[in-house]
Short mmCIF file of C-alpha atoms and ligand atoms in Angstrom, two decimals:
data_model
loop_
_atom_site.label_atom_id
_atom_site.label_comp_id
_atom_site.label_asym_id
_atom_site.label_seq_id
_atom_site.Cartn_x
_atom_site.Cartn_y
_atom_site.Cartn_z
CA MET A 78 111.99 108.36 84.22
CA GLU A 79 110.02 107.66 87.30
CA LYS A 80 111.31 109.43 90.41
CA GLU A 81 112.96 107.23 92.91
CA PRO A 82 111.55 106.76 96.37
CA VAL A 83 113.66 108.59 99.17
CA VAL A 84 114.90 107.05 102.34
CA TYR A 85 115.90 109.03 105.33
CA LEU A 86 119.52 108.27 106.30
CA ASP A 87 121.43 109.97 109.04
CA GLY A 88 119.97 113.43 108.60
CA LYS A 89 119.43 113.42 104.83
CA TYR A 90 116.68 112.28 102.49
CA VAL A 91 118.55 110.24 99.92
CA GLU A 92 117.32 108.19 96.79
CA LYS A 93 116.68 104.68 97.48
CA SER A 94 119.69 103.63 95.21
CA LYS A 95 122.04 105.83 97.31
CA ALA A 96 120.63 104.56 100.78
CA VAL A 97 123.56 102.45 101.70
CA VAL A 98 125.35 101.64 105.10
CA SER A 99 128.77 100.59 105.85
CA VAL A 100 130.01 97.13 105.82
CA PHE A 101 131.52 98.03 109.38
CA ASP A 102 128.13 98.92 110.61
CA HIS A 103 127.52 96.76 113.77
CA GLY A 104 123.81 96.48 112.89
CA LEU A 105 125.06 94.29 109.97
CA LEU A 106 128.14 92.74 111.62
CA TYR A 107 126.39 91.81 114.91
CA GLY A 108 122.71 92.55 114.60
CA ASP A 109 123.29 95.38 117.02
CA GLY A 110 120.49 97.64 116.82
CA VAL A 111 116.65 98.11 117.17
CA PHE A 112 113.78 98.71 114.77
CA GLU A 113 110.07 99.30 114.36
CA GLY A 114 107.66 98.19 111.61
CA ILE A 115 104.81 100.81 111.34
CA ARG A 116 101.77 101.18 109.15
CA GLU A 117 100.15 104.09 107.74
CA TYR A 118 96.36 103.79 106.94
CA ALA A 119 94.70 106.43 104.75
CA GLY A 120 97.23 109.20 105.46
CA SER A 121 97.44 108.63 109.15
CA VAL A 122 100.24 106.75 111.11
CA PHE A 123 98.65 104.01 113.41
CA ARG A 124 99.78 104.51 116.85
CA LEU A 125 103.10 106.31 115.95
CA ASP A 126 103.67 107.26 119.63
CA GLU A 127 103.65 103.74 120.80
CA HIS A 128 106.04 102.68 118.16
CA ILE A 129 108.36 105.44 118.95
CA ASP A 130 108.11 104.81 122.66
CA ARG A 131 108.76 101.02 122.09
CA LEU A 132 111.94 101.95 119.80
CA TYR A 133 113.35 104.11 122.58
CA ASP A 134 112.66 101.45 125.22
CA SER A 135 114.33 98.83 123.02
CA ALA A 136 117.44 101.28 122.53
CA LYS A 137 117.46 101.95 126.08
CA SER A 138 117.79 98.29 127.21
CA LEU A 139 120.81 98.02 124.84
CA HIS A 140 122.62 101.38 126.11
CA LEU A 141 121.94 102.63 122.49
CA LYS A 142 121.60 106.45 122.66
CA ILE A 143 119.34 107.53 119.71
CA PRO A 144 120.67 110.64 118.39
CA LEU A 145 117.14 112.29 117.79
CA SER A 146 114.51 113.41 120.28
CA LYS A 147 111.18 111.50 120.04
CA ASP A 148 109.63 114.51 118.43
CA GLN A 149 112.49 114.76 115.93
CA MET A 150 112.01 111.13 115.12
CA THR A 151 108.31 111.33 114.79
CA GLU A 152 108.77 114.25 112.28
CA VAL A 153 111.26 112.15 110.36
CA VAL A 154 108.79 109.33 109.93
CA LEU A 155 106.07 111.87 108.74
CA GLU A 156 108.50 113.62 106.38
CA THR A 157 109.52 110.43 104.84
CA LEU A 158 105.91 109.48 104.07
CA ARG A 159 105.31 113.00 102.91
CA ARG A 160 108.33 113.01 100.39
CA ASN A 161 107.19 109.70 99.02
CA HIS A 162 103.53 110.91 98.69
CA LEU A 163 102.53 107.72 100.58
CA ARG A 164 98.80 107.40 102.20
CA ASP A 165 99.03 103.78 102.74
CA ALA A 166 102.49 102.43 103.61
CA TYR A 167 104.62 100.24 105.69
CA ILE A 168 107.40 102.20 107.40
CA ARG A 169 110.75 100.45 108.65
CA LEU A 170 112.52 102.60 111.23
CA VAL A 171 116.08 101.26 112.08
CA VAL A 172 118.61 102.47 114.55
CA SER A 173 121.81 100.48 114.45
CA ARG A 174 124.87 100.85 116.63
CA GLY A 175 126.72 102.41 113.72
CA VAL A 176 130.28 102.12 112.26
CA GLY A 177 132.85 100.46 114.50
CA ASP A 178 135.79 98.06 113.84
CA LEU A 179 135.72 94.28 113.71
CA GLY A 180 135.44 93.89 117.48
CA VAL A 181 131.98 93.23 119.13
CA ASP A 182 132.40 95.95 121.59
CA PRO A 183 129.56 98.58 121.11
CA GLN A 184 131.77 101.28 122.80
CA LEU A 185 133.97 101.55 119.83
CA CYS A 186 130.97 102.69 117.58
CA LYS A 187 130.63 106.41 117.77
CA ASP A 188 127.52 107.42 115.98
CA PRO A 189 124.33 105.27 115.68
CA THR A 190 122.99 104.88 112.01
CA VAL A 191 119.38 105.95 111.63
CA PHE A 192 117.35 105.22 108.57
CA VAL A 193 113.55 105.28 107.78
CA ILE A 194 112.25 103.44 104.72
CA ALA A 195 108.59 103.82 103.51
CA GLU A 196 106.93 101.78 100.90
CA PRO A 197 103.51 101.53 99.53
CA MET A 198 101.28 98.90 101.31
CA SER A 199 97.65 98.75 101.35
CA SER A 200 95.59 97.20 103.92
CA GLY A 201 94.52 93.68 103.96
CA LEU A 202 91.69 94.54 106.31
CA GLY A 203 88.18 94.78 104.93
CA PRO A 204 84.70 93.41 104.85
CA ARG A 205 85.86 89.99 103.84
CA ASP A 206 87.07 87.34 106.13
CA PRO A 207 90.82 87.36 107.21
CA LYS A 208 93.29 85.03 105.64
CA VAL A 209 93.47 81.43 107.14
CA VAL A 210 96.95 80.08 107.74
CA ARG A 211 98.44 76.71 108.52
CA ALA A 212 101.19 76.62 111.43
CA ILE A 213 103.53 74.28 113.23
CA VAL A 214 104.75 74.42 116.75
CA SER A 215 108.50 75.06 116.17
CA SER A 216 111.13 73.02 117.77
CA VAL A 217 112.98 76.20 118.17
CA ARG A 218 112.45 77.72 121.56
CA ARG A 219 111.87 81.52 122.01
CA ASP A 220 114.81 83.27 123.50
CA SER A 221 114.29 83.44 127.15
CA VAL A 222 113.56 86.71 128.96
CA ASP A 223 117.17 86.51 130.49
CA ALA A 224 118.69 85.81 127.12
CA THR A 225 118.41 87.69 123.74
CA SER A 226 114.75 88.59 124.77
CA HIS A 227 112.29 89.50 122.11
CA GLU A 228 110.89 92.12 124.34
CA ILE A 229 113.63 94.01 122.58
CA LYS A 230 112.71 94.69 119.09
CA SER A 231 116.27 94.21 118.01
CA LEU A 232 117.93 93.64 114.62
CA ASN A 233 118.73 90.09 115.89
CA TYR A 234 115.91 87.79 114.41
CA LEU A 235 117.81 84.47 114.04
CA ASN A 236 115.57 83.01 116.55
CA SER A 237 112.52 83.79 114.59
CA ILE A 238 114.17 82.87 111.32
CA LEU A 239 115.14 79.53 112.40
CA ALA A 240 111.56 78.76 113.27
CA LYS A 241 110.48 80.24 109.84
CA ILE A 242 112.91 77.90 108.01
CA GLU A 243 111.30 75.00 110.09
CA SER A 244 107.83 76.16 108.84
CA ASN A 245 109.00 76.54 105.31
CA ASN A 246 110.41 73.05 105.28
CA ALA A 247 107.09 71.65 106.72
CA GLY A 248 105.26 73.36 103.75
CA VAL A 249 103.23 75.49 106.03
CA ASP A 250 102.73 79.41 106.50
CA GLU A 251 103.86 79.90 110.06
CA ALA A 252 105.78 78.83 113.14
CA ILE A 253 104.62 79.07 116.60
CA LEU A 254 107.50 79.02 119.29
CA LEU A 255 107.33 77.79 122.75
CA ASP A 256 109.09 79.58 125.47
CA SER A 257 112.15 77.90 127.38
CA ARG A 258 109.47 76.80 129.91
CA GLY A 259 107.24 75.10 127.40
CA PHE A 260 104.52 77.48 127.13
CA VAL A 261 103.21 79.29 123.96
CA SER A 262 105.28 82.41 123.23
CA GLU A 263 104.47 83.87 119.90
CA ALA A 264 104.81 83.15 116.22
CA SER A 265 107.82 84.30 114.06
CA VAL A 266 106.75 87.95 113.78
CA THR A 267 103.25 87.91 115.21
CA ASN A 268 101.50 87.45 118.61
CA VAL A 269 99.30 84.43 119.37
CA PHE A 270 95.82 84.70 120.59
CA VAL A 271 93.61 81.60 121.42
CA VAL A 272 89.89 81.51 121.94
CA LYS A 273 88.22 78.84 124.15
CA GLY A 274 84.50 79.01 125.32
CA GLY A 275 84.27 82.68 124.24
CA ILE A 276 87.39 83.58 126.39
CA VAL A 277 90.38 85.26 124.50
CA SER A 278 93.92 84.40 126.00
CA THR A 279 97.30 85.56 124.87
CA PRO A 280 100.75 84.83 126.41
CA SER A 281 102.07 87.41 128.86
CA SER A 282 105.26 89.01 128.95
CA ALA A 283 106.76 86.00 130.89
CA ALA A 284 106.78 83.95 127.60
CA GLY A 285 109.49 86.31 126.10
CA ILE A 286 107.12 87.94 123.72
CA LEU A 287 107.46 91.28 122.01
CA ARG A 288 104.52 93.39 123.42
CA GLY A 289 102.95 93.94 120.02
CA ILE A 290 101.17 97.13 119.26
CA THR A 291 98.50 95.26 117.35
CA ARG A 292 98.19 92.71 120.43
CA GLY A 293 97.57 95.82 122.72
CA ARG A 294 94.99 97.11 120.48
CA ILE A 295 93.22 93.68 120.23
CA ILE A 296 93.19 93.35 124.17
CA LYS A 297 91.68 96.87 124.38
CA LEU A 298 89.17 96.12 121.63
CA CYS A 299 88.12 92.97 123.60
CA GLY A 300 87.31 95.10 126.57
CA ASP A 301 85.42 97.73 124.63
CA LEU A 302 83.29 94.67 123.06
CA ASN A 303 82.82 93.00 126.49
CA ILE A 304 84.84 89.90 125.37
CA GLU A 305 86.79 88.51 128.38
CA VAL A 306 90.40 88.58 127.57
CA ARG A 307 93.38 87.09 129.68
CA GLU A 308 97.03 87.73 129.37
CA THR A 309 98.25 84.37 130.77
CA ASP A 310 100.41 81.22 130.17
CA VAL A 311 98.93 79.29 127.33
CA THR A 312 100.16 75.39 126.95
CA ARG A 313 100.55 73.66 123.62
CA PHE A 314 97.55 71.56 124.64
CA GLU A 315 95.47 74.81 124.93
CA LEU A 316 96.71 76.06 121.66
CA VAL A 317 95.82 72.79 119.68
CA THR A 318 92.49 72.36 121.40
CA ALA A 319 91.23 75.89 121.04
CA ASP A 320 88.09 76.79 119.23
CA GLU A 321 90.01 79.67 117.43
CA VAL A 322 93.46 80.68 117.14
CA PHE A 323 94.59 83.88 115.45
CA LEU A 324 97.85 85.68 114.86
CA ALA A 325 98.21 89.58 115.05
CA GLY A 326 101.10 91.96 113.86
CA THR A 327 101.49 95.34 112.17
CA LYS A 328 102.45 93.84 108.73
CA SER A 329 100.17 90.82 108.54
CA GLU A 330 97.33 92.39 110.72
CA ILE A 331 95.09 89.59 111.84
CA ARG A 332 95.09 86.14 110.35
CA ALA A 333 93.13 83.11 111.54
CA VAL A 334 95.04 79.77 112.02
CA GLY A 335 93.09 76.97 110.72
CA MET A 336 95.44 74.10 111.34
CA ILE A 337 98.45 73.51 113.77
CA ASP A 338 100.78 70.39 113.19
CA GLY A 339 98.21 68.87 111.00
CA GLY A 340 95.41 69.17 113.40
CA LYS A 341 92.37 71.24 112.56
CA ILE A 342 91.56 74.28 114.87
CA GLY A 343 87.79 74.50 115.40
CA SER A 344 86.31 74.24 111.90
CA GLY A 345 89.53 74.90 110.23
CA GLY A 346 88.33 78.16 109.04
CA VAL A 347 87.61 81.66 110.63
CA GLY A 348 85.92 81.35 113.91
CA PRO A 349 83.19 83.92 115.08
CA ILE A 350 85.38 85.90 117.62
CA THR A 351 88.42 86.07 115.30
CA ARG A 352 85.86 87.44 112.53
CA ARG A 353 84.40 90.09 114.98
CA LEU A 354 87.76 91.21 116.11
CA TYR A 355 89.07 91.44 112.49
CA GLN A 356 85.96 93.48 111.53
CA GLU A 357 86.34 95.79 114.48
CA PHE A 358 90.18 96.07 114.13
CA ALA A 359 89.43 97.30 110.37
CA LYS A 360 87.35 100.05 111.78
CA LEU A 361 89.74 100.96 114.63
CA VAL A 362 92.83 101.61 112.31
CA VAL A 363 91.38 104.45 110.68
CA ARG A 364 90.02 106.22 113.78
CA PRO A 365 91.43 109.68 114.08
CA GLU A 366 92.37 109.08 117.74
CA GLU A 367 94.36 106.00 116.78
CA GLY A 368 96.69 107.79 114.31
CA LEU A 369 98.78 110.74 113.47
CA PRO A 370 97.87 112.61 110.29
CA VAL A 371 100.85 112.84 107.84
CA PHE A 372 99.77 115.49 105.30
CA GLN A 373 99.26 118.38 107.98
CA ALA A 374 101.04 121.61 108.69
CA LYS A 375 104.26 120.79 110.46
CA THR A 376 103.97 121.24 114.15
CA LEU A 377 107.19 119.65 115.49
CA SER A 378 110.74 120.72 115.19
CA ALA A 379 112.81 119.86 112.06
CA PRO A 380 115.43 116.94 112.68
CA ALA A 381 118.84 118.08 113.47
CA ARG A 382 121.96 116.11 113.05
N1 PXG B 28 106.21 89.50 117.90
C1 PXG B 28 107.45 89.65 117.06
C2 PXG B 28 108.64 89.00 117.42
C3 PXG B 28 107.44 90.55 116.02
O1 PXG B 28 108.66 90.80 115.23
C4 PXG B 28 105.26 91.19 116.65
C5 PXG B 28 105.17 90.15 117.62
C6 PXG B 28 103.94 91.93 116.30
O2 PXG B 28 104.26 93.27 116.92
P1 PXG B 28 103.54 94.64 116.33
O3 PXG B 28 103.97 95.62 117.21
O4 PXG B 28 103.83 94.61 115.02
O5 PXG B 28 101.91 94.40 116.52
C7 PXG B 28 106.34 91.40 115.64
C8 PXG B 28 106.36 92.36 114.51
C9 PXG B 28 107.09 91.23 109.25
C10 PXG B 28 107.92 91.57 110.22
O6 PXG B 28 107.81 90.92 108.01
C11 PXG B 28 107.33 91.91 111.53
C12 PXG B 28 108.08 92.33 112.78
C13 PXG B 28 109.32 92.18 112.48
C14 PXG B 28 109.99 91.97 111.35
C15 PXG B 28 109.13 91.59 110.22
O7 PXG B 28 105.83 91.07 109.27
N2 PXG B 28 107.54 92.47 113.97
#
């Protein structure tokens, strides 16, 4: 029989079939918790430092105390990959409020639940063009920065899910959400970029976005390639009249948007700047300085819990 994958759960590495959490966990009962989606490329974890920092910032904003240090958490991610012999993987790191009673009060939950799942996933990046997707502008507004802001990478994804249901019902691939002011925010699980006259624009944090790690690397890449890039408010008009629109996130990497609300974007295919950034991003993700090698002698302390 094939060996089961293992999952890190509260200090132990357990078989996938035994990796279960309580029905009293507030992560399940209330979406009270935080997470990260991370990728390993060719034996190296892409920007793990940034993912760990973002996880701890998300937790801090919820007054959720993670019971591991950042170094310990880093080691748990690496060890989960080692134990599953994974060189190209998607990693899901979750910290929930933990077990409590049926009341919403987080103070009643003593110990946060921590788990790390790693599954094989190969990169879609390569010499060929990125996928082209069709999108709608959703009628669902992105939660504003003074509400359940998506600046927090929390377990509460109903805002994105409602938009995704709308795009499913419209028979397209993606939903782009406007913020409460009416400006473009982000897609359900990716950041949005528009290109007009050779200038790349992407919504700023005012639009209630998650500051994507992929987004950050693309902004940096634009700088390296001397492509002008702006973090600014983007209107729906600017979105639908753009020369190119693309989406960026850890899991889906970079996707071109060929159509929005039934109208073509540019030629309806992959534009030249999207293609260039996609090709350069493919090179970037395997640069040694962008990742943390997994299969190396341990340097960090073992996780304690
Ligand atoms: N915005 C939101 C709301 C996200 O959830 C991104 C942007 C992109 O961020 P990164 O750091 O990945 O470049 C995300 C990404 C999925 C999936 O299935 C992705 C995310 C969350 C849940 C599922 O692709 N987060």
